Coordinates of C-alpha atoms (C1' of nucleotides) in Angstrom, one line a residue:
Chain O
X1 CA -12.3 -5.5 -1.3
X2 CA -9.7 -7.5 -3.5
X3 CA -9.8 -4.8 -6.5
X4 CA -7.3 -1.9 -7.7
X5 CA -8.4 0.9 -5.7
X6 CA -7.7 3.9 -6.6
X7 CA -4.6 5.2 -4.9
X8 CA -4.4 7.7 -1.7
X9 CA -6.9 9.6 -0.6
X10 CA -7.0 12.9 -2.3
X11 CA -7.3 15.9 -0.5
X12 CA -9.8 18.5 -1.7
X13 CA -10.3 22.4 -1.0
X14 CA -12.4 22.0 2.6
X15 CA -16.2 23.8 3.4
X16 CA -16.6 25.5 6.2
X17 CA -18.2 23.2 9.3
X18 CA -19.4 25.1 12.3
X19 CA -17.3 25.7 14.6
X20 CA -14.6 23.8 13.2
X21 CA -12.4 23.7 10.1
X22 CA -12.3 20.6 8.8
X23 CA -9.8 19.0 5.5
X24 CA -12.1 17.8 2.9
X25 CA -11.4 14.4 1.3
X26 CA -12.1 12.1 -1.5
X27 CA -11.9 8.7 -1.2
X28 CA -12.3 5.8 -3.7
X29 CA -14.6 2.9 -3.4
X30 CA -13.4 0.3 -1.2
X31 CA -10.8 2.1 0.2
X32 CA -9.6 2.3 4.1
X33 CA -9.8 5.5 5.8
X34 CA -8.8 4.1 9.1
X35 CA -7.7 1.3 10.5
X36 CA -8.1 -1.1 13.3
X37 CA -5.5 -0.4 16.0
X38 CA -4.5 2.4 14.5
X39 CA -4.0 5.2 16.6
X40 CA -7.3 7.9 16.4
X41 CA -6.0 11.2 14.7
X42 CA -9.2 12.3 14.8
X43 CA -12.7 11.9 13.0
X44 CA -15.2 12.5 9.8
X45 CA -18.4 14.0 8.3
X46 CA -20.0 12.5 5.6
X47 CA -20.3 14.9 2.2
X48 CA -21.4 12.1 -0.1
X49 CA -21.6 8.9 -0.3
X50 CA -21.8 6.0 2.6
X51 CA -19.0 4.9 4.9
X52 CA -18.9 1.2 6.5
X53 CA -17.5 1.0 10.2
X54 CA -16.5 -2.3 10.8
X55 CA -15.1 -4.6 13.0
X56 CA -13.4 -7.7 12.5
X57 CA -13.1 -10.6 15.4
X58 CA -11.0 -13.1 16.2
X59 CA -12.0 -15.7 13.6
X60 CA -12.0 -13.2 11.0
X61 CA -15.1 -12.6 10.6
X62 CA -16.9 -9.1 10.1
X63 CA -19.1 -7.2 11.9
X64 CA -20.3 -3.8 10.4
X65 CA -21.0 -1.4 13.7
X66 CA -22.8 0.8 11.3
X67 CA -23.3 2.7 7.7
X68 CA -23.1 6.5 7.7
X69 CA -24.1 8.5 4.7
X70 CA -24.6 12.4 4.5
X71 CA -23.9 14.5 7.5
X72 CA -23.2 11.6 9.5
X73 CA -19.7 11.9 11.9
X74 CA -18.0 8.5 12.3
X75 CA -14.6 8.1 13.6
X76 CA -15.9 9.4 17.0
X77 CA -13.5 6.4 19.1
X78 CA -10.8 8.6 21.4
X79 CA -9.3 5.3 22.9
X80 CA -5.5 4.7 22.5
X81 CA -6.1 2.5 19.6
X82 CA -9.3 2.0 17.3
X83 CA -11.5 -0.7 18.0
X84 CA -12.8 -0.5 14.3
X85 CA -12.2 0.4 10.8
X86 CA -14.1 2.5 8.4
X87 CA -13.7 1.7 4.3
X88 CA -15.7 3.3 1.4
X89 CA -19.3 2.2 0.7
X90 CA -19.1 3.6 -3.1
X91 CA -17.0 7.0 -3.6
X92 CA -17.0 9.7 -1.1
X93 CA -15.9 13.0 0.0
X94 CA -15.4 13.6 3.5
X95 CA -14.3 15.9 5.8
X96 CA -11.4 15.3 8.4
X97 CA -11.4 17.1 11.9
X98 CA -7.7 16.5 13.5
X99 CA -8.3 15.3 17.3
X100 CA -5.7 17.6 18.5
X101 CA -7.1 20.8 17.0
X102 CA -10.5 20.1 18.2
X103 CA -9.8 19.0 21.5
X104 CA -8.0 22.3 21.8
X105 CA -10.7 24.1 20.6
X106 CA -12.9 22.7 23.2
X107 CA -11.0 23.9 25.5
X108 CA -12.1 27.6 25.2
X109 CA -14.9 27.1 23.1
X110 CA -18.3 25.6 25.0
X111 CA -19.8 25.2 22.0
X112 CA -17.6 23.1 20.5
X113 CA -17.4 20.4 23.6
X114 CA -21.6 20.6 23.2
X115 CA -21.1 20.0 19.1
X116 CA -18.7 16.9 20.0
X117 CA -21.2 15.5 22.7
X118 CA -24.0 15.9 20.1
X119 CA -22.3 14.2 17.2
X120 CA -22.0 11.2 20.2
X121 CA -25.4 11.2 20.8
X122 CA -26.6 10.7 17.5
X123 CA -23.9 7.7 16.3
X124 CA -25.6 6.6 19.7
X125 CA -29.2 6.8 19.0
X126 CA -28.0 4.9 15.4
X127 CA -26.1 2.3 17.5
X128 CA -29.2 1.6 19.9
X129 CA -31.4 1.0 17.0
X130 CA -28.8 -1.2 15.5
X131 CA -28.7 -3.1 18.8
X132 CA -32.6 -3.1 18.5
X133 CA -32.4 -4.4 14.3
X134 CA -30.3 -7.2 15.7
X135 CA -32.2 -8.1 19.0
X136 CA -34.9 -9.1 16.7
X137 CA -35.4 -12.9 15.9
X138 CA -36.4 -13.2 12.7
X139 CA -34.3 -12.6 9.6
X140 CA -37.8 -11.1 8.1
X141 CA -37.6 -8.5 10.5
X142 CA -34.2 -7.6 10.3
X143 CA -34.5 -7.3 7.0
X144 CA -37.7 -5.2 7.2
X145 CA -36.1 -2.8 10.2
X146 CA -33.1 -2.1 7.5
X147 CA -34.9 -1.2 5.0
X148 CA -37.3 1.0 7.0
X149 CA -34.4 3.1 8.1
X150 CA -32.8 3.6 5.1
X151 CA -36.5 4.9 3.7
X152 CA -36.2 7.4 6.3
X153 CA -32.7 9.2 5.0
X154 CA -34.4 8.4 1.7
X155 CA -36.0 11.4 -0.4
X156 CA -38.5 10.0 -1.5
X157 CA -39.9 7.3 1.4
X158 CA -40.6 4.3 -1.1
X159 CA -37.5 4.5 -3.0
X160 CA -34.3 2.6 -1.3
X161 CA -30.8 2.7 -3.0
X162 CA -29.3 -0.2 -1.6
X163 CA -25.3 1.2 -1.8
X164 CA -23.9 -1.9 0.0
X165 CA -23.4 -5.7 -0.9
X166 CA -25.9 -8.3 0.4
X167 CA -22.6 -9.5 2.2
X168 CA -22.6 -6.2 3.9
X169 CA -26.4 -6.1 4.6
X170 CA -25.7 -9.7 6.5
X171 CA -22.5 -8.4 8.1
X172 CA -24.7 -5.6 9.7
X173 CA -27.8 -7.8 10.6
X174 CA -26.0 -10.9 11.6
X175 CA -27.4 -13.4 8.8
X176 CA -25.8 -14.8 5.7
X177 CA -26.0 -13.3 2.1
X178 CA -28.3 -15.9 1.2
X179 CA -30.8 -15.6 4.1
X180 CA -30.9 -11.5 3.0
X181 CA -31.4 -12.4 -0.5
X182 CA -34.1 -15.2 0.3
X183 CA -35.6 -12.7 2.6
X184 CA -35.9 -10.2 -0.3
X185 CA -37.2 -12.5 -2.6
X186 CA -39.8 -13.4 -0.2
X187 CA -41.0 -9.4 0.4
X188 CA -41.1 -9.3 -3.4
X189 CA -43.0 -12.3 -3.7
X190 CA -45.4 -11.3 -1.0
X191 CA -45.8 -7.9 -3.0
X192 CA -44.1 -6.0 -0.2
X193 CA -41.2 -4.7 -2.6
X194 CA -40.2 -4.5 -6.0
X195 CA -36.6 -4.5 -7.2
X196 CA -36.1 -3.0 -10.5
X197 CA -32.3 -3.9 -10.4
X198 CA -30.0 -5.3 -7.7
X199 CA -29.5 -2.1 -5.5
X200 CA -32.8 0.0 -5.9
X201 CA -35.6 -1.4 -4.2
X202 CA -39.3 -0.2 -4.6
X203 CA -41.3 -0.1 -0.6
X204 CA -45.0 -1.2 -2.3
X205 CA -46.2 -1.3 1.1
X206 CA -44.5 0.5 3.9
X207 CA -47.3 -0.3 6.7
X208 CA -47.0 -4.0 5.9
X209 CA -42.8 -3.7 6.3
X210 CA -43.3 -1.5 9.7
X211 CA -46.0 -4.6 10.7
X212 CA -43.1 -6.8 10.2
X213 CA -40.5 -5.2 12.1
X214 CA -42.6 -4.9 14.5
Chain V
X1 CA -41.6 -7.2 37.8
X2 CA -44.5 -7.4 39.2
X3 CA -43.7 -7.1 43.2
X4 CA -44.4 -4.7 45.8
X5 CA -42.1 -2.0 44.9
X6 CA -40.3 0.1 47.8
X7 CA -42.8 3.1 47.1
X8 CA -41.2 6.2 45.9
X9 CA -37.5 6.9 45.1
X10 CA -36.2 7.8 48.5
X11 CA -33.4 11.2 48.0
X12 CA -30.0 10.7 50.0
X13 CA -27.8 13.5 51.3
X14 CA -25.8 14.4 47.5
X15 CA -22.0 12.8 47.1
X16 CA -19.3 15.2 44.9
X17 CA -19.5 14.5 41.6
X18 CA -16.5 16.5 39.0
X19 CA -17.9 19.2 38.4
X20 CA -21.6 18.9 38.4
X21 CA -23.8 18.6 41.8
X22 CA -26.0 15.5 41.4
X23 CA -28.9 15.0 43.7
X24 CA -28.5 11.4 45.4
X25 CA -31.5 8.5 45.5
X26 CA -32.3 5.0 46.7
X27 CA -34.2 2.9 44.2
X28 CA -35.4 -0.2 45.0
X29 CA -35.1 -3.2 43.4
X30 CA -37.6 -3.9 39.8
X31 CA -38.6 0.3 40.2
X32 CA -39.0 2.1 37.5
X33 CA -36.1 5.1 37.1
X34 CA -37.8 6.7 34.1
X35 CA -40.1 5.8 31.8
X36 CA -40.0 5.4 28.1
X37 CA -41.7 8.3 26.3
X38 CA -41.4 10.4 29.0
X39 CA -39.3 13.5 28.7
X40 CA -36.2 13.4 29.5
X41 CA -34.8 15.5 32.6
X42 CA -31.6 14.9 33.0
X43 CA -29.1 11.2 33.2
X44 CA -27.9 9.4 35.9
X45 CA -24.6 8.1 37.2
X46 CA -24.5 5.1 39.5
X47 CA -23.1 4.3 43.0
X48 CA -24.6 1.5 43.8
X49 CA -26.4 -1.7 41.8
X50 CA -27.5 -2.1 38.6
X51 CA -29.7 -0.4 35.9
X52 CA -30.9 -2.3 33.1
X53 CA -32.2 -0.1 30.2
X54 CA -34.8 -1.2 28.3
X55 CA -37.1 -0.7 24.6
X56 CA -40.3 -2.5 24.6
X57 CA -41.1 -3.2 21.2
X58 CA -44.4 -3.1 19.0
X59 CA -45.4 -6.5 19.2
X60 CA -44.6 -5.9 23.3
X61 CA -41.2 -8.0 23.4
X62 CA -38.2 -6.3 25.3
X63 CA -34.5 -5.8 24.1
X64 CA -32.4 -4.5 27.0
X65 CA -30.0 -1.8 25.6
X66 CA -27.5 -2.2 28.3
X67 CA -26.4 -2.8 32.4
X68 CA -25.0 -0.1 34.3
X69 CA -23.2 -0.8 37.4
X70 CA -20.9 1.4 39.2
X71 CA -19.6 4.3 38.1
X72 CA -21.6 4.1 34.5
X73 CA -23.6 7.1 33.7
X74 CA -26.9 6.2 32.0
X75 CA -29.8 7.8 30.6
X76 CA -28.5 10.3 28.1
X77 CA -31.4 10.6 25.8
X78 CA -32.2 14.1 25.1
X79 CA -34.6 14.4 22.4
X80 CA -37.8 15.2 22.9
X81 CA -38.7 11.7 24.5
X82 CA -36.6 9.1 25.9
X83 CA -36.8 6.5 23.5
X84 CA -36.2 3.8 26.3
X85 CA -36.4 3.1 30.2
X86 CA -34.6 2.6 33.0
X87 CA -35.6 0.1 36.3
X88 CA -33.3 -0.9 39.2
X89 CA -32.0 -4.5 38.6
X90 CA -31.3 -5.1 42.1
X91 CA -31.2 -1.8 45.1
X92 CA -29.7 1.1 43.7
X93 CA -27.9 4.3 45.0
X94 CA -28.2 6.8 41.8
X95 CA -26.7 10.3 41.5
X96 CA -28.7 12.2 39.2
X97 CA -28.3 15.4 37.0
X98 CA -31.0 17.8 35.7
X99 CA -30.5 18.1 32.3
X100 CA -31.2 22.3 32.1
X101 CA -28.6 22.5 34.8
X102 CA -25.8 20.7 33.2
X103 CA -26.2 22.3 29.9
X104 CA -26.4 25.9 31.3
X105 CA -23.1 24.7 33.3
X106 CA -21.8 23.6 30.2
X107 CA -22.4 26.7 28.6
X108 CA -20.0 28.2 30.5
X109 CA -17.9 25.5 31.7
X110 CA -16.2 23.9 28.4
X111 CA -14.8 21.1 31.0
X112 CA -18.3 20.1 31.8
X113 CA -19.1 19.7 27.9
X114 CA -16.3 17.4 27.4
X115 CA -17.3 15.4 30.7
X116 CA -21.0 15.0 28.8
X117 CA -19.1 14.1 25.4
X118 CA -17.0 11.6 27.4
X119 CA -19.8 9.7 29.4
X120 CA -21.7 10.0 25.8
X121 CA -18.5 8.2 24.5
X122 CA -18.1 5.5 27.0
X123 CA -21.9 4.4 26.7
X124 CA -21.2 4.6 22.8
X125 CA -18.3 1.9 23.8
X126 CA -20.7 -0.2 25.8
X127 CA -23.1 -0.1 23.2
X128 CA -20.7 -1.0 20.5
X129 CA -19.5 -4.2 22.3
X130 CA -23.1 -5.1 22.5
X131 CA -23.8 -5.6 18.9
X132 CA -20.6 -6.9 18.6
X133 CA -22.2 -9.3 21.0
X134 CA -25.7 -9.4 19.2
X135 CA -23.6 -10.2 15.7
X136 CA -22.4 -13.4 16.7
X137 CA -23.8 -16.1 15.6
X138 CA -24.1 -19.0 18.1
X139 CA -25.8 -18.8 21.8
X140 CA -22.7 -20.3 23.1
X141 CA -20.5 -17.2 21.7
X142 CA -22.9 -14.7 23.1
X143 CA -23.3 -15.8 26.5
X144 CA -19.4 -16.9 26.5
X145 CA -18.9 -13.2 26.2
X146 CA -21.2 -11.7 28.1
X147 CA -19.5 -13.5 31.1
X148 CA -16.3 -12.4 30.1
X149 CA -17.5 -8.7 29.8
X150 CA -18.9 -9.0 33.2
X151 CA -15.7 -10.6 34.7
X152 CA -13.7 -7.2 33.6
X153 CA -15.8 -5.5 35.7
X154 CA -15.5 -8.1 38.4
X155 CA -13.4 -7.5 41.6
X156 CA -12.0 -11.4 40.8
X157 CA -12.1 -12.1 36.9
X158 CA -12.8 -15.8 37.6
X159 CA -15.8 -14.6 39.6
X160 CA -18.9 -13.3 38.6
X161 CA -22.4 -12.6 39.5
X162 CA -25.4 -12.3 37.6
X163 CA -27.5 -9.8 39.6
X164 CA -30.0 -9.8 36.6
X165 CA -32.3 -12.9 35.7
X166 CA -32.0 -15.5 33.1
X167 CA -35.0 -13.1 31.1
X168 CA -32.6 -10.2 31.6
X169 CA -30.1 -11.6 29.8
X170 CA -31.8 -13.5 27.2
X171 CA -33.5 -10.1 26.3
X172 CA -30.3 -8.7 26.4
X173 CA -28.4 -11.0 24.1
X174 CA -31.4 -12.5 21.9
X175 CA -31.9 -15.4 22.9
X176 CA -35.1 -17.4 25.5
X177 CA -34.1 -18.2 28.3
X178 CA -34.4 -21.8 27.9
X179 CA -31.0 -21.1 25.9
X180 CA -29.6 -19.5 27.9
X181 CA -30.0 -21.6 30.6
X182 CA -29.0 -24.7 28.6
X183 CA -25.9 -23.1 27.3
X184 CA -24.7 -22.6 30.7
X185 CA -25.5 -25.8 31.6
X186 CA -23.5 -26.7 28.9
X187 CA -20.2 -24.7 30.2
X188 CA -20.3 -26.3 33.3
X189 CA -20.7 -29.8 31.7
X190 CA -17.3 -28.8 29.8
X191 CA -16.3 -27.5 32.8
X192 CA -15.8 -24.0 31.7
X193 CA -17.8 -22.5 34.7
X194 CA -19.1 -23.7 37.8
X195 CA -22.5 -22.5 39.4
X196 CA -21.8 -22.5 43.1
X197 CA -25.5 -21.4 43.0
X198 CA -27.9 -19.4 40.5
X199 CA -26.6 -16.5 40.6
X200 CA -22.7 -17.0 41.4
X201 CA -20.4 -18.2 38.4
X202 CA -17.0 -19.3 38.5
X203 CA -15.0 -18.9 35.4
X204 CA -12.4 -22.0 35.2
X205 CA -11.2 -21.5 31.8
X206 CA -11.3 -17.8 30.6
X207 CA -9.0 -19.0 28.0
X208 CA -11.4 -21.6 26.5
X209 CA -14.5 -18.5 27.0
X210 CA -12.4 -16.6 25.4
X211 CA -12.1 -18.8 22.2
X212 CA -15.4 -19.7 22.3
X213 CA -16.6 -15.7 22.2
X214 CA -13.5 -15.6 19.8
Chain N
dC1 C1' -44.0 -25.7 55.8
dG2 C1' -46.5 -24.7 51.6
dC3 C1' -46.7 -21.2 48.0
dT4 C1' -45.0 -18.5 44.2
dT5 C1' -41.7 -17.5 40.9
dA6 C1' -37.3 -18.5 38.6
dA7 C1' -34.6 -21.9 36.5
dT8 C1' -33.6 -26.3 34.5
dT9 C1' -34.5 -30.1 31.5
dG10 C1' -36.8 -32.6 27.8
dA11 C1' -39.2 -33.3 23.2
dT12 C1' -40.4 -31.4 19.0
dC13 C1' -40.2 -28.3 15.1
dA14 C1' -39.0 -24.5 12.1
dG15 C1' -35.9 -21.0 10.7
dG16 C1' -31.7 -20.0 9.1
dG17 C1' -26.8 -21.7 8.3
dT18 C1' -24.1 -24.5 5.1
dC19 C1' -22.8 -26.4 0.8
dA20 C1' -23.4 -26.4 -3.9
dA21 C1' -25.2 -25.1 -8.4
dT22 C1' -27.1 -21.6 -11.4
dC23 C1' -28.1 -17.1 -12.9
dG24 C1' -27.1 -12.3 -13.9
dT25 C1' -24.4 -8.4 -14.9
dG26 C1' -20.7 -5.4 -15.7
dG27 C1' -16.1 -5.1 -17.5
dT28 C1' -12.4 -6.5 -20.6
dG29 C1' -10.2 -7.8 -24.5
dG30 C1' -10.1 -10.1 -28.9
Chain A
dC1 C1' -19.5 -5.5 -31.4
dC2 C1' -19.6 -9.6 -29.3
dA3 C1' -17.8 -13.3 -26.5
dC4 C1' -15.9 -14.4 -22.4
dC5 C1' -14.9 -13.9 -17.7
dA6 C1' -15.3 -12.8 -12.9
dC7 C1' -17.9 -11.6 -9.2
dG8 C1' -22.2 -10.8 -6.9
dA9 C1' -26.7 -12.5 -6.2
dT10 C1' -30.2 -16.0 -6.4
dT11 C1' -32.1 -20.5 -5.7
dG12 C1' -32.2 -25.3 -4.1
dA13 C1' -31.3 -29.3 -0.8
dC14 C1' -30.1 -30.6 3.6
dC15 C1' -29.0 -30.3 8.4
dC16 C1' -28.4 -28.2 12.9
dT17 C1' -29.2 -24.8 16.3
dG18 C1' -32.3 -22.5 18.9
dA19 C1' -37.4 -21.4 19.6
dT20 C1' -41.5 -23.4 21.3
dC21 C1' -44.4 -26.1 24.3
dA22 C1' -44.5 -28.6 28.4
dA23 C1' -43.1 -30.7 32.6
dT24 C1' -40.0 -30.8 36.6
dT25 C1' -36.9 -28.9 39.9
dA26 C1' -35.0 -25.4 42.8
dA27 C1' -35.2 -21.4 45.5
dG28 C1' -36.9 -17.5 48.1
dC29 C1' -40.7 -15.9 51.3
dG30 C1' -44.5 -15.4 54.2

DNA sequence: CGCTTAATTGATCAGGGTCAATCGTGGTGG
DNA sequence: CCACCACGATTGACCCTGATCAATTAAGCG
């Protein structure tokens, strides 16, 4: 968070959306593309790479609402002000939709109003799990829960690129870094996974991790 | 949960909604609204009560996904299976909307697409606050919270009244109710809040709840 | 006025937070 | 090219909060 990022966001030439015309984007690792209290221009799809929304409260501390990766529309928060802020995962590119434009759009066009409502619906079936990942007593499960949905936007099922910090990882599941690493020691010891370096991590056994979840 | 329920939802005579024509009905207290699994045919906006929605889990524990008192709409879960239920906290009057009718309205009708996006949007909000909620860390910052999201619903904000068990909101918040019960016991010890009776909470220090939830 | 269910309170214990030290890794500069 | 540095991750020791088990109290209802 407290490293040289690399400039402004850099505008790139945009693909086509449907429906809408969108401005693509490239932004660094790290790097803000909203902010808290800022006033909602409008919102983003996912290209590459994984966005953190986030939310910090009073005493500072950070809650991650959720991580969106490919295809995934964040930004979706028509309120005066923003009630959270969305940074860089690792590099992305994005594409911007201006609130103004689309809104006006969806005006004429039905099908653009129905595209909007669906893009809701889905960051709401993600939040509604999330509430369900952090519902969940045990750190174990938590854990297990994460890593289960990740597998499913994975390619291959048993093979988890873990993009984000363990701080994140807690941030999102509501423990601290060291109960998420001790958690992950403990799957590997149990045989459950196998982490060949920091971020990938091998499922052994999914059926044991989807036991666990519960 | 297990009472003799009112038999069958019993249909009312059909208030205005914006828009859309929603067919009116009385459910009674602990009855089931839709089920989870079932498919879904259409949401439901409330006059009257509350809703709690509801996962059960594998391992057969509940997290509640949300309350829905006046005016909330609830129940938007169009896949192919709702992926959670709804029961009637206490009585409800419900206004409800056929799914196929409101989406061949909102073919034609771009305002009723945008009224979909924007219930969509405002259960997104909800939702959002609840993992906020979930997040923190101590039982004393949930519940502190939850009162204080209730009392901005509240006719009086320094009165509030928990239609919905002790179970309701521990499974809503993550915690037994033994904790939940303590930590209020706690808040009126400090004189935060006093419990003219179960159900019936006076806040007399939002500020000091408000720290606590920080 | 009992009976049933919800809520409170108490005692105990374990899971996870906290504090602290160590390890690992990638990046930088000599 | 290697040594060093900085930051992230892991591991350990300890303690506290909240889960669990159990008993008691309170409240609604026939």
């Amino acid at each position: 968070m407290t490293k040289p990022l690399p400039a402004q966001p850099r505008y790139i030439p945009a693909p086509r959306s449907p429906g809408m015309v969108g401005t693509g984007l490239v932004v660094g690792e790290g790097q803000e593309i909203f902010a808290q209290g800022a006033v909602p221009h409008g919102f983003f799809r996912v290209l590459s790479g994984v966005v953190r929304v986030c939310r910090v409260l009073g005493d500072g501390r950070r809650q991650i609402l959720g991580f969106y990766a490919v295809d995934d529309v964040f930004g979706l928060d028509f309120g005066s002000e923003r009630q959270h802020y969305a940074e860089a995962v690792n590099d992305c590119t994005l594409l911007s939709f201006r609130r103004r434009a689309v809104e006006a759009l969806a005006q004429e066009n039905a099908a653009i109003g129905q595209q909007l409502f669906l893009y809701a619906m889905q960051d709401l079936v993600q939040t509604r799990n999330h509430v369900q990942l952090l519902g969940r007593r045990s750190a174990a499960e938590k854990l297990a829960g994460f890593l289960l949905a990740l597998s499913l936007r994975a390619t291959d099922r048993h093979m988890v690129t873990l993009v984000m910090t363990r701080q994140d990882i807690g941030d999102y599941l509501g423990l601290t870094i060291e109960t998420v690493s001790r958690s992950l020691s403990q799957f590997e010891r149990q045989g459950l996974i196998a982490l060949s370096n920091i971020r990938d991590v091998h499922l052994l056994n999914l059926p044991a991790l989807e036991e666990i979840s519960a």
